[in-house]
Amino acid sequence: LSEQWVHPSASFRGTVSMEWSRVEIEMHGASARATPSPGVEMPGLDASAEEMHAEFLADLYHLDDVRAGHDRVVSDVAAPVEMAKSLAREIQPLEDLLREFGGAHTDDRITIPLPTALPDKLVVEKFAGDEGDVVRLIAPERFGGVLRKFELPEGRRLTGVSWGEGALSLTMD
């Protein structure tokens, strides 16, 4: 029989402050439970919710058909969401982009305030359209980022891009 440790300041009449340590119980006889194999612990009442959840999820082979159905539902729901996100990323007019970011433009320059923790990861791409260039801006951040496509003013071509002091500057001809 192992002993249980009780803090010396424990008192039955006043405030009790105790630290508990586990006591191992020896089992004898045929009614004794089988002890777990070495290295495998059975969760007890002191197990955390996370431990119990992991234990529950470890052996769910009987729920494979439920899991497959869940995957189908999630993919059915995700498809329209992905479509909406794709449409949201479509080409937008320059004025809308400038309004969104608080930017401005002159005849030959577009300035977009774009403070970023990863300026070396900024990507600007262009597509030469019949009526002018389309620009794609990718500004990754640790948890997401910015992805926008916008049109330059009609007939304008992107000739240069710079970033400094928290702003992206695009020059046009």
PDB file of C-alpha atoms in Angstrom:
ATOM      1  CA  LEU A   1       0.000   0.000   0.000  1.00  0.00           C
ATOM      2  CA  SER A   2       1.425   3.349  -1.008  1.00  0.00           C
ATOM      3  CA  GLU A   3       0.999   6.427   1.103  1.00  0.00           C
ATOM      4  CA  GLN A   4      -0.716   9.659   0.215  1.00  0.00           C
ATOM      5  CA  TRP A   5       1.171  12.850   0.985  1.00  0.00           C
ATOM      6  CA  VAL A   6      -0.735  15.616   2.720  1.00  0.00           C
ATOM      7  CA  HIS A   7       0.748  19.065   3.169  1.00  0.00           C
ATOM      8  CA  PRO A   8       1.734  19.663   6.823  1.00  0.00           C
ATOM      9  CA  SER A   9      -0.429  22.795   7.028  1.00  0.00           C
ATOM     10  CA  ALA A  10      -3.544  20.711   6.479  1.00  0.00           C
ATOM     11  CA  SER A  11      -6.065  20.966   9.207  1.00  0.00           C
ATOM     12  CA  PHE A  12      -9.520  19.501   9.553  1.00  0.00           C
ATOM     13  CA  ARG A  13     -10.872  22.554  11.344  1.00  0.00           C
ATOM     14  CA  GLY A  14      -9.553  25.409   9.276  1.00  0.00           C
ATOM     15  CA  THR A  15      -8.528  26.083   5.750  1.00  0.00           C
ATOM     16  CA  VAL A  16      -7.107  23.002   4.126  1.00  0.00           C
ATOM     17  CA  SER A  17      -4.315  23.377   1.616  1.00  0.00           C
ATOM     18  CA  MET A  18      -3.237  20.103   0.071  1.00  0.00           C
ATOM     19  CA  GLU A  19      -1.206  18.824  -2.797  1.00  0.00           C
ATOM     20  CA  TRP A  20      -2.276  15.476  -4.090  1.00  0.00           C
ATOM     21  CA  SER A  21      -0.053  12.803  -5.487  1.00  0.00           C
ATOM     22  CA  ARG A  22      -1.255   9.649  -7.125  1.00  0.00           C
ATOM     23  CA  VAL A  23      -1.446   6.492  -5.080  1.00  0.00           C
ATOM     24  CA  GLU A  24      -0.964   3.242  -6.911  1.00  0.00           C
ATOM     25  CA  ILE A  25      -3.366   0.505  -5.881  1.00  0.00           C
ATOM     26  CA  GLU A  26      -2.269  -3.082  -6.031  1.00  0.00           C
ATOM     27  CA  MET A  27      -4.938  -5.419  -7.382  1.00  0.00           C
ATOM     28  CA  HIS A  28      -5.180  -9.033  -6.258  1.00  0.00           C
ATOM     29  CA  GLY A  29      -7.411 -11.895  -7.297  1.00  0.00           C
ATOM     30  CA  ALA A  30      -9.437 -12.837 -10.361  1.00  0.00           C
ATOM     31  CA  SER A  31     -11.646  -9.756 -10.198  1.00  0.00           C
ATOM     32  CA  ALA A  32      -8.662  -7.477 -10.600  1.00  0.00           C
ATOM     33  CA  ARG A  33      -8.512  -5.434 -13.784  1.00  0.00           C
ATOM     34  CA  ALA A  34      -5.799  -6.183 -16.261  1.00  0.00           C
ATOM     35  CA  THR A  35      -3.024  -3.665 -15.914  1.00  0.00           C
ATOM     36  CA  PRO A  36      -2.247  -1.662 -19.007  1.00  0.00           C
ATOM     37  CA  SER A  37       0.787  -2.664 -20.985  1.00  0.00           C
ATOM     38  CA  PRO A  38       3.980  -0.738 -20.174  1.00  0.00           C
ATOM     39  CA  GLY A  39       4.062   2.719 -21.727  1.00  0.00           C
ATOM     40  CA  VAL A  40       0.270   2.882 -22.136  1.00  0.00           C
ATOM     41  CA  GLU A  41      -1.639   4.887 -19.564  1.00  0.00           C
ATOM     42  CA  MET A  42      -5.368   4.668 -19.130  1.00  0.00           C
ATOM     43  CA  PRO A  43      -6.969   8.083 -18.620  1.00  0.00           C
ATOM     44  CA  GLY A  44      -8.442   8.654 -15.192  1.00  0.00           C
ATOM     45  CA  LEU A  45     -10.609  11.313 -13.624  1.00  0.00           C
ATOM     46  CA  ASP A  46      -7.623  13.650 -13.657  1.00  0.00           C
ATOM     47  CA  ALA A  47      -7.306  13.451 -17.462  1.00  0.00           C
ATOM     48  CA  SER A  48      -7.732  16.720 -19.315  1.00  0.00           C
ATOM     49  CA  ALA A  49     -10.404  17.283 -21.941  1.00  0.00           C
ATOM     50  CA  GLU A  50      -7.684  17.321 -24.584  1.00  0.00           C
ATOM     51  CA  GLU A  51      -6.374  13.927 -23.468  1.00  0.00           C
ATOM     52  CA  MET A  52      -9.863  12.435 -23.411  1.00  0.00           C
ATOM     53  CA  HIS A  53     -10.655  13.874 -26.845  1.00  0.00           C
ATOM     54  CA  ALA A  54      -7.450  12.406 -28.285  1.00  0.00           C
ATOM     55  CA  GLU A  55      -8.293   9.031 -26.724  1.00  0.00           C
ATOM     56  CA  PHE A  56     -11.810   9.158 -28.202  1.00  0.00           C
ATOM     57  CA  LEU A  57     -10.586  10.076 -31.684  1.00  0.00           C
ATOM     58  CA  ALA A  58      -7.855   7.425 -31.666  1.00  0.00           C
ATOM     59  CA  ASP A  59     -10.277   4.564 -32.302  1.00  0.00           C
ATOM     60  CA  LEU A  60     -13.134   5.671 -34.535  1.00  0.00           C
ATOM     61  CA  TYR A  61     -12.979   3.109 -37.329  1.00  0.00           C
ATOM     62  CA  HIS A  62     -16.709   2.501 -36.960  1.00  0.00           C
ATOM     63  CA  LEU A  63     -17.288   6.127 -37.975  1.00  0.00           C
ATOM     64  CA  ASP A  64     -15.488   6.002 -41.341  1.00  0.00           C
ATOM     65  CA  ASP A  65     -18.771   6.354 -43.248  1.00  0.00           C
ATOM     66  CA  VAL A  66     -19.737   9.342 -41.071  1.00  0.00           C
ATOM     67  CA  ARG A  67     -16.341  10.915 -41.708  1.00  0.00           C
ATOM     68  CA  ALA A  68     -16.744  10.405 -45.483  1.00  0.00           C
ATOM     69  CA  GLY A  69     -20.198  12.003 -45.362  1.00  0.00           C
ATOM     70  CA  HIS A  70     -18.789  14.895 -43.368  1.00  0.00           C
ATOM     71  CA  ASP A  71     -16.067  15.418 -45.980  1.00  0.00           C
ATOM     72  CA  ARG A  72     -18.714  15.489 -48.731  1.00  0.00           C
ATOM     73  CA  VAL A  73     -20.782  18.082 -46.869  1.00  0.00           C
ATOM     74  CA  VAL A  74     -17.738  20.239 -46.178  1.00  0.00           C
ATOM     75  CA  SER A  75     -16.650  20.126 -49.823  1.00  0.00           C
ATOM     76  CA  ASP A  76     -20.204  20.948 -50.975  1.00  0.00           C
ATOM     77  CA  VAL A  77     -20.245  23.958 -48.666  1.00  0.00           C
ATOM     78  CA  ALA A  78     -16.670  24.983 -49.492  1.00  0.00           C
ATOM     79  CA  ALA A  79     -17.172  25.086 -53.274  1.00  0.00           C
ATOM     80  CA  PRO A  80     -19.523  28.113 -53.269  1.00  0.00           C
ATOM     81  CA  VAL A  81     -17.337  29.861 -50.685  1.00  0.00           C
ATOM     82  CA  GLU A  82     -14.256  29.375 -52.850  1.00  0.00           C
ATOM     83  CA  MET A  83     -16.196  30.649 -55.863  1.00  0.00           C
ATOM     84  CA  ALA A  84     -17.233  33.772 -53.938  1.00  0.00           C
ATOM     85  CA  LYS A  85     -13.645  34.351 -52.834  1.00  0.00           C
ATOM     86  CA  SER A  86     -12.468  33.969 -56.414  1.00  0.00           C
ATOM     87  CA  LEU A  87     -15.040  36.483 -57.632  1.00  0.00           C
ATOM     88  CA  ALA A  88     -13.986  38.871 -54.882  1.00  0.00           C
ATOM     89  CA  ARG A  89     -10.466  38.683 -56.243  1.00  0.00           C
ATOM     90  CA  GLU A  90     -11.499  39.675 -59.745  1.00  0.00           C
ATOM     91  CA  ILE A  91     -10.104  42.738 -61.439  1.00  0.00           C
ATOM     92  CA  GLN A  92     -11.301  45.904 -59.777  1.00  0.00           C
ATOM     93  CA  PRO A  93     -11.175  49.487 -60.996  1.00  0.00           C
ATOM     94  CA  LEU A  94      -8.174  51.516 -59.838  1.00  0.00           C
ATOM     95  CA  GLU A  95     -10.410  54.008 -58.018  1.00  0.00           C
ATOM     96  CA  ASP A  96     -11.907  51.212 -55.887  1.00  0.00           C
ATOM     97  CA  LEU A  97      -8.439  49.953 -54.938  1.00  0.00           C
ATOM     98  CA  LEU A  98      -7.250  53.458 -54.036  1.00  0.00           C
ATOM     99  CA  ARG A  99     -10.369  54.041 -51.934  1.00  0.00           C
ATOM    100  CA  GLU A 100      -9.851  50.704 -50.144  1.00  0.00           C
ATOM    101  CA  PHE A 101      -6.220  51.408 -49.229  1.00  0.00           C
ATOM    102  CA  GLY A 102      -6.312  55.192 -49.021  1.00  0.00           C
ATOM    103  CA  GLY A 103      -4.043  55.585 -52.040  1.00  0.00           C
ATOM    104  CA  ALA A 104      -3.741  58.290 -54.671  1.00  0.00           C
ATOM    105  CA  HIS A 105      -2.599  58.706 -58.277  1.00  0.00           C
ATOM    106  CA  THR A 106      -1.262  61.347 -60.591  1.00  0.00           C
ATOM    107  CA  ASP A 107      -0.782  61.191 -64.357  1.00  0.00           C
ATOM    108  CA  ASP A 108       2.331  59.045 -64.056  1.00  0.00           C
ATOM    109  CA  ARG A 109       2.310  57.536 -60.532  1.00  0.00           C
ATOM    110  CA  ILE A 110       0.086  55.452 -58.241  1.00  0.00           C
ATOM    111  CA  THR A 111       0.835  55.426 -54.512  1.00  0.00           C
ATOM    112  CA  ILE A 112      -0.713  52.751 -52.291  1.00  0.00           C
ATOM    113  CA  PRO A 113      -0.124  52.831 -48.515  1.00  0.00           C
ATOM    114  CA  LEU A 114       0.881  49.255 -47.768  1.00  0.00           C
ATOM    115  CA  PRO A 115       2.704  48.823 -44.469  1.00  0.00           C
ATOM    116  CA  THR A 116       4.000  45.269 -44.343  1.00  0.00           C
ATOM    117  CA  ALA A 117       6.200  43.206 -42.083  1.00  0.00           C
ATOM    118  CA  LEU A 118       7.472  41.301 -45.143  1.00  0.00           C
ATOM    119  CA  PRO A 119       8.387  43.900 -47.803  1.00  0.00           C
ATOM    120  CA  ASP A 120      10.826  41.489 -49.453  1.00  0.00           C
ATOM    121  CA  LYS A 121       7.873  39.158 -50.165  1.00  0.00           C
ATOM    122  CA  LEU A 122       5.783  41.736 -52.063  1.00  0.00           C
ATOM    123  CA  VAL A 123       4.924  40.661 -55.599  1.00  0.00           C
ATOM    124  CA  VAL A 124       3.615  42.917 -58.340  1.00  0.00           C
ATOM    125  CA  GLU A 125       2.739  41.393 -61.694  1.00  0.00           C
ATOM    126  CA  LYS A 126       1.267  42.927 -64.798  1.00  0.00           C
ATOM    127  CA  PHE A 127      -0.774  41.731 -67.744  1.00  0.00           C
ATOM    128  CA  ALA A 128      -0.635  43.743 -70.955  1.00  0.00           C
ATOM    129  CA  GLY A 129      -4.250  44.098 -72.038  1.00  0.00           C
ATOM    130  CA  ASP A 130      -5.506  45.768 -75.201  1.00  0.00           C
ATOM    131  CA  GLU A 131      -6.744  48.807 -73.290  1.00  0.00           C
ATOM    132  CA  GLY A 132      -3.904  49.045 -70.749  1.00  0.00           C
ATOM    133  CA  ASP A 133      -2.102  46.981 -68.148  1.00  0.00           C
ATOM    134  CA  VAL A 134      -3.777  44.954 -65.432  1.00  0.00           C
ATOM    135  CA  VAL A 135      -1.740  44.753 -62.220  1.00  0.00           C
ATOM    136  CA  ARG A 136      -1.778  41.954 -59.663  1.00  0.00           C
ATOM    137  CA  LEU A 137      -0.549  42.839 -56.188  1.00  0.00           C
ATOM    138  CA  ILE A 138       0.389  40.107 -53.715  1.00  0.00           C
ATOM    139  CA  ALA A 139       1.438  41.219 -50.233  1.00  0.00           C
ATOM    140  CA  PRO A 140       1.805  38.170 -47.978  1.00  0.00           C
ATOM    141  CA  GLU A 141       1.727  38.528 -44.227  1.00  0.00           C
ATOM    142  CA  ARG A 142       2.227  36.060 -41.424  1.00  0.00           C
ATOM    143  CA  PHE A 143      -1.524  35.317 -41.210  1.00  0.00           C
ATOM    144  CA  GLY A 144      -2.921  36.034 -44.652  1.00  0.00           C
ATOM    145  CA  GLY A 145      -2.178  39.073 -46.723  1.00  0.00           C
ATOM    146  CA  VAL A 146      -3.446  41.029 -49.694  1.00  0.00           C
ATOM    147  CA  LEU A 147      -4.222  39.793 -53.186  1.00  0.00           C
ATOM    148  CA  ARG A 148      -5.703  42.350 -55.557  1.00  0.00           C
ATOM    149  CA  LYS A 149      -5.995  42.766 -59.316  1.00  0.00           C
ATOM    150  CA  PHE A 150      -6.725  46.200 -60.718  1.00  0.00           C
ATOM    151  CA  GLU A 151      -6.726  48.051 -64.022  1.00  0.00           C
ATOM    152  CA  LEU A 152      -4.437  50.948 -64.783  1.00  0.00           C
ATOM    153  CA  PRO A 153      -6.081  53.941 -66.455  1.00  0.00           C
ATOM    154  CA  GLU A 154      -6.955  53.258 -70.091  1.00  0.00           C
ATOM    155  CA  GLY A 155      -3.931  53.103 -72.383  1.00  0.00           C
ATOM    156  CA  ARG A 156      -1.417  53.256 -69.493  1.00  0.00           C
ATOM    157  CA  ARG A 157       1.479  50.805 -69.054  1.00  0.00           C
ATOM    158  CA  LEU A 158       3.297  49.938 -65.837  1.00  0.00           C
ATOM    159  CA  THR A 159       6.947  51.005 -66.124  1.00  0.00           C
ATOM    160  CA  GLY A 160       8.272  50.644 -62.571  1.00  0.00           C
ATOM    161  CA  VAL A 161       7.465  49.698 -58.987  1.00  0.00           C
ATOM    162  CA  SER A 162       9.086  50.724 -55.700  1.00  0.00           C
ATOM    163  CA  TRP A 163       8.289  50.260 -52.024  1.00  0.00           C
ATOM    164  CA  GLY A 164       9.437  52.461 -49.175  1.00  0.00           C
ATOM    165  CA  GLU A 165       8.238  54.058 -45.974  1.00  0.00           C
ATOM    166  CA  GLY A 166       5.147  51.870 -45.906  1.00  0.00           C
ATOM    167  CA  ALA A 167       3.931  52.675 -49.415  1.00  0.00           C
ATOM    168  CA  LEU A 168       4.018  50.987 -52.789  1.00  0.00           C
ATOM    169  CA  SER A 169       4.674  53.300 -55.724  1.00  0.00           C
ATOM    170  CA  LEU A 170       3.881  52.318 -59.319  1.00  0.00           C
ATOM    171  CA  THR A 171       5.027  54.452 -62.240  1.00  0.00           C
ATOM    172  CA  MET A 172       3.173  54.481 -65.555  1.00  0.00           C
ATOM    173  CA  ASP A 173       3.721  55.870 -69.033  1.00  0.00           C
TER     174      ASP A 173
END
